[in-house]
Coordinates of C-alpha atoms in Angstrom, one line a residue:
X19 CA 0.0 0.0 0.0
X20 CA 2.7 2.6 1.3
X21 CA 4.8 1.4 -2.2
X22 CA 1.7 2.3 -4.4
X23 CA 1.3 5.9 -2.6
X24 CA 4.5 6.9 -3.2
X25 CA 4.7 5.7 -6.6
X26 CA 1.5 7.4 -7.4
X27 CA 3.4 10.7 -5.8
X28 CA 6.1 10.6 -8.9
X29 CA 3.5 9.6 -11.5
X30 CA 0.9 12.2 -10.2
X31 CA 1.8 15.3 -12.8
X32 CA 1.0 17.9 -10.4
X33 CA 3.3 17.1 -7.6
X34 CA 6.2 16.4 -9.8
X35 CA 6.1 20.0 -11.6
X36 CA 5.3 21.4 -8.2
X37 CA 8.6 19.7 -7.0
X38 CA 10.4 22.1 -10.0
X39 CA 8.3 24.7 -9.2
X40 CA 9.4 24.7 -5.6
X41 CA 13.2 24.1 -5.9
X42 CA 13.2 26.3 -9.2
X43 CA 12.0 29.3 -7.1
X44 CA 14.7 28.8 -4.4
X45 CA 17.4 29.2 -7.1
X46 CA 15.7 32.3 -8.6
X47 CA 16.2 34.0 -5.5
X48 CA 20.0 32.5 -5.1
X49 CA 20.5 33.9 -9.1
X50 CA 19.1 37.1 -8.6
X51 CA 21.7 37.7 -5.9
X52 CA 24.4 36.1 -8.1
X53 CA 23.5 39.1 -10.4
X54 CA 22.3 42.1 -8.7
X55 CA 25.7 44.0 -8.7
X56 CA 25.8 43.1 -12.6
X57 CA 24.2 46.1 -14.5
X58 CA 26.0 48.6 -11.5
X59 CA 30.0 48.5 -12.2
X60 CA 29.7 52.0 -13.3
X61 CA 27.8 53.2 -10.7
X62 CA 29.9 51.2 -8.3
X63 CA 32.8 52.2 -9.9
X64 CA 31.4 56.1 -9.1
X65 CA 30.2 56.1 -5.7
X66 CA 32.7 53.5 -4.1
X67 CA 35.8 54.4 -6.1
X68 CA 36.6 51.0 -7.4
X69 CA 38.5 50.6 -10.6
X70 CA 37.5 47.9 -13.5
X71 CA 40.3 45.2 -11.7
X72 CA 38.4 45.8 -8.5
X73 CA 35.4 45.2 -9.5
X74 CA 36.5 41.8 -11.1
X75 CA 38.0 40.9 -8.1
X76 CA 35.2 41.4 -6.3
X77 CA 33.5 39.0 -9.0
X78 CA 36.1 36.5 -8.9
X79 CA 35.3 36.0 -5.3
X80 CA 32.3 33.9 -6.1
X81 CA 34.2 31.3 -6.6
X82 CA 37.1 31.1 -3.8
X83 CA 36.0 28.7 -1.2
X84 CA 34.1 26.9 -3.9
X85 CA 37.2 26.0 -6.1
X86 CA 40.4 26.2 -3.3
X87 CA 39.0 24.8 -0.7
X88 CA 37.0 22.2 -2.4
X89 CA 33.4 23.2 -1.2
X90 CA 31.8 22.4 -4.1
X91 CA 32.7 18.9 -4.3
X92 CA 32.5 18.7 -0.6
X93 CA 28.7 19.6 -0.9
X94 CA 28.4 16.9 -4.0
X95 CA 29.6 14.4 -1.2
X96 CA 26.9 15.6 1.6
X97 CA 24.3 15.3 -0.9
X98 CA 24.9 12.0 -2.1
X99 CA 25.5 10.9 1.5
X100 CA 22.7 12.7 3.3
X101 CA 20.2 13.5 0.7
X102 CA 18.7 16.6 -1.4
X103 CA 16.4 17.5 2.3
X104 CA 19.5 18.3 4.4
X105 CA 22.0 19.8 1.6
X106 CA 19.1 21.9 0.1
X107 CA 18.4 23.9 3.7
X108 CA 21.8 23.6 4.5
X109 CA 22.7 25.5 1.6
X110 CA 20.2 28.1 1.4
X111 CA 21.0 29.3 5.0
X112 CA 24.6 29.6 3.8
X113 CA 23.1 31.8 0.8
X114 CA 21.5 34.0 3.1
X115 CA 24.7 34.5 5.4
X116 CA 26.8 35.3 2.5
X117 CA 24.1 37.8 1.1
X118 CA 24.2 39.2 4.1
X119 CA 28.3 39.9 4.6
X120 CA 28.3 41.5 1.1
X121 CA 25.3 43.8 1.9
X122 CA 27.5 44.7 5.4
X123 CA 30.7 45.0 3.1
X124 CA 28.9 47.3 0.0
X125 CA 26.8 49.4 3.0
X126 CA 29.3 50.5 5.2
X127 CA 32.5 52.9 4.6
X128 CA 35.8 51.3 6.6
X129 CA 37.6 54.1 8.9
X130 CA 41.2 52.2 7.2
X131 CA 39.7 51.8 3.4
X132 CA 43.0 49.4 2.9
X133 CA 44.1 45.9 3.7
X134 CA 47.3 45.5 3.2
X135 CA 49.5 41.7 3.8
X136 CA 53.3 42.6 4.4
X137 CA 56.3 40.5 5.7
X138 CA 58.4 42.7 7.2
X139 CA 59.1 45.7 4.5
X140 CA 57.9 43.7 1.6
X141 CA 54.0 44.4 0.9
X142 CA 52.7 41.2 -1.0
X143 CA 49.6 42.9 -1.6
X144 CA 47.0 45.6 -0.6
X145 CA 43.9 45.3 -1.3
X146 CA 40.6 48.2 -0.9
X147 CA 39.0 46.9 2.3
X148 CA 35.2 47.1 0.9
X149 CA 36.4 44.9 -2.0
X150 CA 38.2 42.3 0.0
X151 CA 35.1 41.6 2.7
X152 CA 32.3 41.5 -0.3
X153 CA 34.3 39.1 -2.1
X154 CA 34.2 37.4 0.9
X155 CA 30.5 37.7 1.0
X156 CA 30.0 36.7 -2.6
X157 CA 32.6 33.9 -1.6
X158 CA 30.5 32.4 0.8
X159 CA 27.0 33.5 -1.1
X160 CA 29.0 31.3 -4.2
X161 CA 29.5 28.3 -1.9
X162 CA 25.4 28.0 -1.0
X163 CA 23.9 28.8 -4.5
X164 CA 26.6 26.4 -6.2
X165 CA 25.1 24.2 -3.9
X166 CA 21.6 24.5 -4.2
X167 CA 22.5 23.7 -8.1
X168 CA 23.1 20.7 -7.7
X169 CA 20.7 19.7 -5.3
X170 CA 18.0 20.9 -7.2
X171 CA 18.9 19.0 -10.6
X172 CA 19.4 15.5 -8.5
X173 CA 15.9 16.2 -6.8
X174 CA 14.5 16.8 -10.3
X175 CA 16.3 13.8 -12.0
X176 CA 15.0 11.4 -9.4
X177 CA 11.1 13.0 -9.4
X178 CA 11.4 12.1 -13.1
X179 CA 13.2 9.0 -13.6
X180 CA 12.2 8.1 -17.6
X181 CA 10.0 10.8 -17.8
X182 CA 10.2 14.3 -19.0
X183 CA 13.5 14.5 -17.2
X184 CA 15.3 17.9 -19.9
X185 CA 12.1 19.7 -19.8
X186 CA 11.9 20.0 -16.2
X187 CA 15.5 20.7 -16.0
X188 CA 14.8 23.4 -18.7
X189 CA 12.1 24.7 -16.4
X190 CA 14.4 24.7 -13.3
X191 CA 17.3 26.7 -15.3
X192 CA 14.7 29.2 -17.1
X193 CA 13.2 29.9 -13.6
X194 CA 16.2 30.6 -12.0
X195 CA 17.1 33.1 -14.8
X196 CA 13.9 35.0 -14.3
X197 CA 16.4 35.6 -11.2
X198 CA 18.6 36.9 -13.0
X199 CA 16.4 39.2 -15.3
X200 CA 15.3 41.0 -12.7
X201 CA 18.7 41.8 -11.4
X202 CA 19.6 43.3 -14.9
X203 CA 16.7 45.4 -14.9
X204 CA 15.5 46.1 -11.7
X205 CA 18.5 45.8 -10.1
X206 CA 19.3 50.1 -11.3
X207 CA 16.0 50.7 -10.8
X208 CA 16.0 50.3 -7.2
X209 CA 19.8 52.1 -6.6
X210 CA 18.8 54.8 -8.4
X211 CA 15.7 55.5 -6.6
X212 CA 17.8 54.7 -3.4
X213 CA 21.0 56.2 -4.2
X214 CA 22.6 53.7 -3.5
X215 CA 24.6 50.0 -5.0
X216 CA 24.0 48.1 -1.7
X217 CA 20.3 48.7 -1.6
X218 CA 19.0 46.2 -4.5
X219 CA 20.9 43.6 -2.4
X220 CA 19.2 44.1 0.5
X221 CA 15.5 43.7 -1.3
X222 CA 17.1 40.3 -2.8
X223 CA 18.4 38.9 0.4
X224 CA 15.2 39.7 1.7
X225 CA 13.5 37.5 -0.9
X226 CA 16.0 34.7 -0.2
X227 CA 14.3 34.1 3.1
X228 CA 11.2 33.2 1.3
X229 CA 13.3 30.9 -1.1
X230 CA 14.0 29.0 2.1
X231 CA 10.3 28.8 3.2
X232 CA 9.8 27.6 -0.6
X233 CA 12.0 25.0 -0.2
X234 CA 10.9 23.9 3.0
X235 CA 7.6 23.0 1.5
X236 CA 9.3 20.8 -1.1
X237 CA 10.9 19.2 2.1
X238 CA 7.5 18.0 3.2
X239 CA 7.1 16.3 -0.2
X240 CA 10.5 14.8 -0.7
X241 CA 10.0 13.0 2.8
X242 CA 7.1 11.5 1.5
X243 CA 9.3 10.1 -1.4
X244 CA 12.2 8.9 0.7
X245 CA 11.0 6.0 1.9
X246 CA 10.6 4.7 -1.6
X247 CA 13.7 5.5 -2.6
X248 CA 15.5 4.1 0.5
X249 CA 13.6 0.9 0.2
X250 CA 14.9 1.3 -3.8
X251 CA 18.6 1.8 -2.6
X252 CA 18.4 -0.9 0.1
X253 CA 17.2 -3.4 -2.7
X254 CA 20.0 -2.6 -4.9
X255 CA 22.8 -2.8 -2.4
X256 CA 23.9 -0.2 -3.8
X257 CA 25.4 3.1 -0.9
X258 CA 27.8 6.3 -2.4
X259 CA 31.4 5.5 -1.4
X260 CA 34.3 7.5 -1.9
X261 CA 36.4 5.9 -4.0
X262 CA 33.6 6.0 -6.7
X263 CA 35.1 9.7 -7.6
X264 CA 37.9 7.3 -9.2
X265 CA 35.4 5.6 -11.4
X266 CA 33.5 9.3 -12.3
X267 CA 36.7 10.8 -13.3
X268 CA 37.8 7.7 -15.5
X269 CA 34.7 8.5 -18.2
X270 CA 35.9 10.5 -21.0
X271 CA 32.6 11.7 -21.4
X272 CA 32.2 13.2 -18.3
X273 CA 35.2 15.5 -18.9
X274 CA 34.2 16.3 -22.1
X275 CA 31.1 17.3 -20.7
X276 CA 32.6 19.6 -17.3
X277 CA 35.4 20.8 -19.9
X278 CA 32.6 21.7 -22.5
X279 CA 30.1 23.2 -19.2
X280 CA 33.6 25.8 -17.6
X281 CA 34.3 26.8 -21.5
X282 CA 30.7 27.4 -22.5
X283 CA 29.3 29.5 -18.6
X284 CA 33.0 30.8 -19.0
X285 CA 31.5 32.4 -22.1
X286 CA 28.1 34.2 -21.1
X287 CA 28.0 34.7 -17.0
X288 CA 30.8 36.5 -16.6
X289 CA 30.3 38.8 -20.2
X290 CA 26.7 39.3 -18.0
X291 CA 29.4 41.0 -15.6
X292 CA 30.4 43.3 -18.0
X293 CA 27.5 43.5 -20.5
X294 CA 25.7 46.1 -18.6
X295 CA 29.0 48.4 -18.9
X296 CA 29.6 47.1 -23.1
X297 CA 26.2 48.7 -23.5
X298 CA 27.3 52.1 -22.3
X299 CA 30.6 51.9 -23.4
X300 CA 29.9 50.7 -27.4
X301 CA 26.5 51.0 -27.8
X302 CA 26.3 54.7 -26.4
X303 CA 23.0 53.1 -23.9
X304 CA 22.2 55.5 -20.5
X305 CA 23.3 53.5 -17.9
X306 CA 19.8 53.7 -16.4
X307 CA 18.5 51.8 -19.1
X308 CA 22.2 49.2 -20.0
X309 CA 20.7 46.4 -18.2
X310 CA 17.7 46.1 -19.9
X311 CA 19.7 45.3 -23.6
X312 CA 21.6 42.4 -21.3
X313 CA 18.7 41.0 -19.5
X314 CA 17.1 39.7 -22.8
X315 CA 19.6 37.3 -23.0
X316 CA 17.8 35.0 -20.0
X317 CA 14.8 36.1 -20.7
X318 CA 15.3 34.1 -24.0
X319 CA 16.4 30.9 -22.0
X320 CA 13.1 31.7 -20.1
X321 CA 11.0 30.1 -23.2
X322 CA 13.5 28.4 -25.0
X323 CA 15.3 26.1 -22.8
X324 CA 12.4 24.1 -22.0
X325 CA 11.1 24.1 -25.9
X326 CA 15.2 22.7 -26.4
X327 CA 14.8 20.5 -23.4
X328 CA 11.3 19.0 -25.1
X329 CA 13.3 18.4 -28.1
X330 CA 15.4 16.1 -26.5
X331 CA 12.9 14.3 -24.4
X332 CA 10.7 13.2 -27.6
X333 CA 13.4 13.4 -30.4
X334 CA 17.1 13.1 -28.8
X335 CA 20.3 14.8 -30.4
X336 CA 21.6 15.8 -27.2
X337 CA 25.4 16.5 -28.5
X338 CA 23.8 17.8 -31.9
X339 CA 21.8 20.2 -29.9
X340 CA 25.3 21.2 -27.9
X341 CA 27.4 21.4 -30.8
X342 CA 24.8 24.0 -33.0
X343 CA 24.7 26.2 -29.7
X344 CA 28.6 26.1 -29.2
X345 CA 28.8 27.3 -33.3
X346 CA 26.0 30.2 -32.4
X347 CA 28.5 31.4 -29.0
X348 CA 31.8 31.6 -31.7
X349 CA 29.6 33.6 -34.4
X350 CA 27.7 36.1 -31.9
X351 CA 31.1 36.7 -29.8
X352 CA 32.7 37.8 -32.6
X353 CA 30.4 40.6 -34.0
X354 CA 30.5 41.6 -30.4
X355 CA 34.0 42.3 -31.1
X356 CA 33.2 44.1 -34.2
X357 CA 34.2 48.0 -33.4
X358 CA 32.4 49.3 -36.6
X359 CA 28.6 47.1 -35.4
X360 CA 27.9 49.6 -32.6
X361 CA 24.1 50.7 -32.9
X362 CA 22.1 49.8 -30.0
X363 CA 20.3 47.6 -32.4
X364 CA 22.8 45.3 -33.3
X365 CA 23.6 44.3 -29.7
X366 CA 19.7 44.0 -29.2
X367 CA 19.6 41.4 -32.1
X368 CA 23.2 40.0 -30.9
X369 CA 22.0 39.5 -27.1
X370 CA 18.7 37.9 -28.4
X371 CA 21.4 35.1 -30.8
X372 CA 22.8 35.1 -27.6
X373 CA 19.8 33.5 -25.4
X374 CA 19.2 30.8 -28.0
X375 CA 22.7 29.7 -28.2
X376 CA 22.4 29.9 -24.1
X377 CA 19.3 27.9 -24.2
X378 CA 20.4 25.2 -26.3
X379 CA 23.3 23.7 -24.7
X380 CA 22.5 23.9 -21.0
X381 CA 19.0 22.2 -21.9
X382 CA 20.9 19.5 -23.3
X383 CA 24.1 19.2 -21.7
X384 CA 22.5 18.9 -17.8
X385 CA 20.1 16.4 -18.8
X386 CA 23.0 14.0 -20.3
X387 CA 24.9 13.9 -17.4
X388 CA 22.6 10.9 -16.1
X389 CA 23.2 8.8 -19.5
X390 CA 26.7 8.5 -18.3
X391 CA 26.8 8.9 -14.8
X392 CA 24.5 6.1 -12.4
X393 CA 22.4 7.9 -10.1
X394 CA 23.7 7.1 -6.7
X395 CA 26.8 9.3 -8.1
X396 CA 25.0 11.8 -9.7
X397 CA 25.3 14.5 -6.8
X398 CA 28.9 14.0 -6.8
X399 CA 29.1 14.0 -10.4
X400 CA 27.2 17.2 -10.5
X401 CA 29.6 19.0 -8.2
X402 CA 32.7 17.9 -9.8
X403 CA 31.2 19.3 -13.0
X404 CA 29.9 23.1 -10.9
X405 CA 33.5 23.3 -9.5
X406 CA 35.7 23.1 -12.6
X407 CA 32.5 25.3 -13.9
X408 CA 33.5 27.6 -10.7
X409 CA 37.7 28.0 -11.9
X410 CA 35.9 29.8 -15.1
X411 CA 33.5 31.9 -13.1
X412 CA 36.2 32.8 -10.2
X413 CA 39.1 33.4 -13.2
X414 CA 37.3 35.5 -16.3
X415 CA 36.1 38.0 -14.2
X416 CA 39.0 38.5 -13.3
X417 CA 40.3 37.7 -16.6
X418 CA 38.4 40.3 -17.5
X419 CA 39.2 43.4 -15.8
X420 CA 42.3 43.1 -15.9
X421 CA 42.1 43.0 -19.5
X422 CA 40.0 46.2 -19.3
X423 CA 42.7 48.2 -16.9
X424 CA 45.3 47.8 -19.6
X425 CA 46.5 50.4 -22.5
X426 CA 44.8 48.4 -24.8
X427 CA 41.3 48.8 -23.3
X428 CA 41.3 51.6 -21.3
X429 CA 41.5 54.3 -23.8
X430 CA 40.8 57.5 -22.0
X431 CA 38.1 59.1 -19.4
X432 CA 35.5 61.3 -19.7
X433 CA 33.3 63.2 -17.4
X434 CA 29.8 61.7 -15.8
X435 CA 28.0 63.4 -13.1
X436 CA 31.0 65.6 -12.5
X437 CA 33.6 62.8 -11.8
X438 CA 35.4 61.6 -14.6
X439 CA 35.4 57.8 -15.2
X440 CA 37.4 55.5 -17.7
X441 CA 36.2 54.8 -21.0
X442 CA 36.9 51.4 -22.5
X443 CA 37.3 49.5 -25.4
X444 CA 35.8 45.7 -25.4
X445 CA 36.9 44.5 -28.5
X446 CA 39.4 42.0 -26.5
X447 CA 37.6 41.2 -23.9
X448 CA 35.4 40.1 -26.4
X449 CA 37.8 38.1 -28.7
X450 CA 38.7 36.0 -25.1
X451 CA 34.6 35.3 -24.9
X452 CA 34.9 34.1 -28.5
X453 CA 38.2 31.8 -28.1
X454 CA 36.4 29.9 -25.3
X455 CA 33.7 29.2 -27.4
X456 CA 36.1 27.6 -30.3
X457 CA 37.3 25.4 -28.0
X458 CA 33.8 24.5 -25.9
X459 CA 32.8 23.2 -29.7
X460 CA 35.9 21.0 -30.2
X461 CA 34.9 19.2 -26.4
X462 CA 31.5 19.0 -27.7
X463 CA 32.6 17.4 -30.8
X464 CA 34.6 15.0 -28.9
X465 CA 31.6 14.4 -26.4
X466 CA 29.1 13.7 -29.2
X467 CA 32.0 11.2 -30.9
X468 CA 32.6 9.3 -27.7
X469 CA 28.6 8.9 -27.4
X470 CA 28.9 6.8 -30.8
X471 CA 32.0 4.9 -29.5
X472 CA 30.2 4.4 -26.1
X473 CA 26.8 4.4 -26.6
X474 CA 25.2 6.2 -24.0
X475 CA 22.2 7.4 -25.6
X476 CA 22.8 10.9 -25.4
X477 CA 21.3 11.2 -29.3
X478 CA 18.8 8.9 -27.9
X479 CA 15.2 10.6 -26.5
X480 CA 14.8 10.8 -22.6
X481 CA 11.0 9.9 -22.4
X482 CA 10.8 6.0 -22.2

């Protein structure tokens, strides 16, 4: 009797895409944060007197604890060991905590604005105080929402075992970029009327703590699940151990995949980083209005990663699908870099490109991760695959502005509000985007050839 309940749980329609609905809405609120600072580097750069290298250090600092210190793999392990329930909380609460260092760090003006690390006479660094504790922040912030990633595609893989398992993963992904559409737009909005960078981060963090009462409700569902899937896992024998890492990182396929997942994100989250600031800078956009151009880019994944995912559910091609969007990254990154194709409507057209190409791979690259990977692994899997994701998203920003800082880029300054600012050129900023996409597209031709050696199915449909 209890086995027939619970089965009739994942086969009942409306409690599985109310399990997506539920977890999805817990990342928006993580993504909106990931992104709320995005569309404001100039206004940041203005009010807090950071320069284009602060501001991608301040980026890169998503990504610290996650790649050095191993905390994304370390929450893969906790989640395969102690379950979606406990990991998911866990790693919202950390989100919240994080929010709320970097609001403390962007809100408040330090009596000694430097931090300086010396031994003896020789100063290894120094570093603007403000920058170095919301880093920090965003570090910590990185560590939760990285981890909610993952727990929310394994809780959505196992509510839809042979079922329509890349469309609710689309769902999940273009839900959490509603999170960050409203950070590209709203986001300037909201410091404008304030006056203020901080101030959109405190309305987001705000909104986090109803993410955690979202996925608290999913809690009471999942618990009604687990006792299937227990009874499932004692049947098989079958517990996560460690040294199954060794047998993860021994399938070519998998790195193809994480190598073609750090190349292709490399690509698109951190250009969001600096798209708000290519607007005004190229495309001659007011910086009231320079997120809006940018946040059409997820607002294209918001209906066209789950049509994609679809795709693959009834008709296959995963690698195709993967190896077309890489092709559209190369092509749209380059006209970025075009300094002649500057009108406004260009990048409009360009950033639109740009949302289909984003909605094509991740709505078939997430989904093929469980055609080579068994599920008792997957958790781990997924977190091996976020942190060498996280060494792109913690090193491009940075990448970035210091690209930006040198003679090359940094072509002058002008006068704004009566303090002069820099004026940049992105054409090789732009040319780096590009030049991970050429090589994203020769992983994802090696992926979709190892597929034919191996036969996982990944040009196979999902739906069974």
């Amino acid at each position: 009797m209890l086995d027939s309940i619970q089965r009739s749980m994942r086969d009942s329609a409306k409690v599985r895409w109310s399990v997506v609905a539920l977890v999805s809405f817990t990342m928006l609120c993580g993504y909106i944060i990931t992104d709320v600072m995005a569309p404001l580097k100039t206004m940041i750069e203005q009010d807090l007197g950071w320069s284009s290298y602060d501001y991608g250090l301040f980026t890169s600092g998503y990504g610290w604890l996650n790649v050095f210190v191993f905390m994304l793999i370390i929450s893969g392990i906790v989640l395969d060991k102690m379950g979606v329930r406990f990991t998911g909380v866990s790693a919202t609460i950390v989100m919240i905590a994080g929010a709320g260092i970097k609001y403390w760090a962007l809100s408040t003006v330090f009596d000694n604005p430097m931090a300086t690390l010396s031994i003896g006479s020789w100063e290894i660094f120094s570093i603007k105080r403000q920058v170095l504790y919301a880093a920090l922040g965003f570090s910590v912030f990185g560590v939760g929402v990285e981890a909610i990633g993952i727990t929310a595609t394994k809780a959505i893989v196992r509510w839809f075992k042979g079922k329509e398992t890349a469309l609710a993963l689309g769902l999940n992904v273009a839900t959490a970029r509603i999170g960050t559409i409203l950070a590209m737009s709203v986001s300037p909005v909201i410091a404008e009327k304030f006056s203020s960078p901080s101030m959109p981060l405190l309305f987001c963090l705000l909104m986090l703590v109803v993410g955690l009462m979202s996925f608290l409700v999913f809690c009471v569902l999942d618990r009604r699940l687990d006792s299937e899937e227990v009874a499932e896992r004692e049947a098989s024998g079958e517990e996560f151990r460690l040294r199954d890492i060794v047998g993860i990182v021994k399938i070519r396929s998998f790195w193809y995949i994480a190598a073609l997942c750090v190349l292709f994100y490399s690509a698109v989250f951190p250009f969001l980083k600096y798209a708000s600031d290519l607007m005004v800078q190229k495309f001659g956009v007011d910086s009231q209005l320079a997120g809006t151009i940018p946040s059409l880019l997820p607002l294209g994944t918001l209906f066209l990663t789950p049509l994609f995912g679809s795709i693959y559910d009834r008709k296959g091609r995963g690698a195709t699908i993967m190896i077309i969007g890489s092709l559209m990254l190369i092509a749209i990154h380059l006209l970025f870099s075009v300094p002649a194709l500057n009108n406004w409507v260009i990048a409009v057209i360009l950033m639109v490109l740009l949302g289909v190409a984003f909605s094509m791979v991740p709505s078939a690259m997430w989904p093929s991760v469980p055609k080579i990977i068994d599920e008792r692994r997957l958790g781990t899997a997924y977190s091996l695959v976020f942190w060498i994701q996280n060494w792109g998203l913690m090193g491009v920003p940075l990448l970035i502005g210091y690209i930006l800082d040198r003679p090359c880029c940094k072509v002058g300054m002008e006068l704004v509000g009566g303090t002069e600012v820099p004026v940049y050129d992105y054409t090789v900023p732009m040319l780096v985007f590009a030049t991970f996409g050429l090589l994203g597209l020769v992983f994802a031709l090696l992926l979709k050839a190892d597929d034919k050696k191996m036969g996982y199915g990944l040009e196979e449909p999902n739906i069974e």
